[in-house]
Each structure stands twice: as structure tokens, then as C-alpha cells.
């Protein structure tokens, strides 16, 4: 399992990838395997990050067998969070995740 800094980085990268893929349309999700491959996140850490993000209400996860995210989609709250972070940082979305 990843250390705290890695976990926070994984969550940020997942949110950015989902936000870019959605382009404001929260109905667009990304396959968990594609996120895992594209971002280079180990499967166990991907599952943990998705569970955290879902718990915060920022994403919805459709789970496959073996606790693997099959599809990950931003919620309205997740899009608003990314937009607020993007506006607050002058256009560069940098999600400030708390350590949990």
C-alpha cells in the first residue's frame, strides 16, 4: 500500500483525469482499468483512492469483482470541486485533498 504522499497524489491524478475526460459533463465516466493503465497507479492503490473519493462524494464508482473499479464518474460535487480549485489557482486545477 502506498504512503500518504502517494495516496494523495493518486487521488489528485484521478480527479484531474476524470475532470479532463468529462469536460463538464458528469455523465461521462472512465473505465477503471484505463485510469489504472494511463496513470500508472497500482490496482490496490487505485481501488483505495476510488473508495476515498467516493466517500467524499466526488466520484461514483461501479465496482467489478475483486474490489476493482470498473467505471469511475465524477459527481456534480466533484466537478464543482475541480472548477473551484481551477478558478482559485488561476486555471491550474490542483485539488487540495486532506489526509485521511
Short mmCIF file of C-alpha atoms in Angstrom, two decimals, residues 3-54:
data_model
loop_
_atom_site.label_atom_id
_atom_site.label_comp_id
_atom_site.label_asym_id
_atom_site.label_seq_id
_atom_site.Cartn_x
_atom_site.Cartn_y
_atom_site.Cartn_z
CA UNK A 3 2.46 6.02 1.65
CA UNK A 4 0.36 9.10 2.47
CA UNK A 5 2.01 11.37 -0.11
CA UNK A 6 1.50 8.75 -2.83
CA UNK A 7 -2.15 8.27 -1.85
CA UNK A 8 -2.82 12.00 -2.06
CA UNK A 9 -1.03 12.20 -5.42
CA UNK A 10 -3.05 9.28 -6.80
CA UNK A 11 -6.31 10.93 -5.75
CA UNK A 12 -5.30 14.21 -7.38
CA UNK A 13 -4.28 12.49 -10.60
CA UNK A 14 -7.53 10.51 -10.76
CA UNK A 15 -9.64 13.62 -10.22
CA UNK A 16 -7.73 15.56 -12.88
CA UNK A 17 -8.04 12.73 -15.40
CA UNK A 18 -11.77 12.40 -14.75
CA UNK A 19 -12.28 16.15 -14.96
CA UNK A 20 -10.43 16.37 -18.26
CA UNK A 21 -12.34 13.38 -19.65
CA UNK A 22 -15.72 14.73 -18.53
CA UNK A 23 -15.21 18.27 -19.85
CA UNK A 24 -18.05 19.42 -17.61
CA UNK A 25 -20.38 16.52 -18.49
CA UNK A 26 -20.71 14.42 -15.39
CA UNK A 27 -22.33 11.59 -17.33
CA UNK A 28 -19.00 10.69 -18.90
CA UNK A 29 -17.07 8.14 -16.89
CA UNK A 30 -13.74 6.45 -17.39
CA UNK A 31 -13.05 2.73 -17.13
CA UNK A 32 -11.08 1.89 -14.01
CA UNK A 33 -8.60 -0.23 -15.98
CA UNK A 34 -7.93 2.67 -18.35
CA UNK A 35 -7.31 5.05 -15.44
CA UNK A 36 -5.04 2.49 -13.82
CA UNK A 37 -3.01 2.00 -17.01
CA UNK A 38 -2.94 5.63 -18.13
CA UNK A 39 -1.94 6.95 -14.71
CA UNK A 40 0.36 4.08 -13.75
CA UNK A 41 -1.38 3.51 -10.42
CA UNK A 42 -1.21 0.02 -8.90
CA UNK A 43 -4.61 -1.73 -8.78
CA UNK A 44 -4.76 -1.89 -4.98
CA UNK A 45 -3.98 1.81 -4.70
CA UNK A 46 -6.49 2.65 -7.45
CA UNK A 47 -9.22 0.86 -5.51
CA UNK A 48 -8.27 2.64 -2.28
CA UNK A 49 -8.19 6.05 -3.99
CA UNK A 50 -11.56 5.48 -5.64
CA UNK A 51 -13.06 4.37 -2.33
CA UNK A 52 -11.77 7.56 -0.67
CA UNK A 53 -13.03 9.81 -3.49
CA UNK A 54 -16.44 8.10 -3.44
#
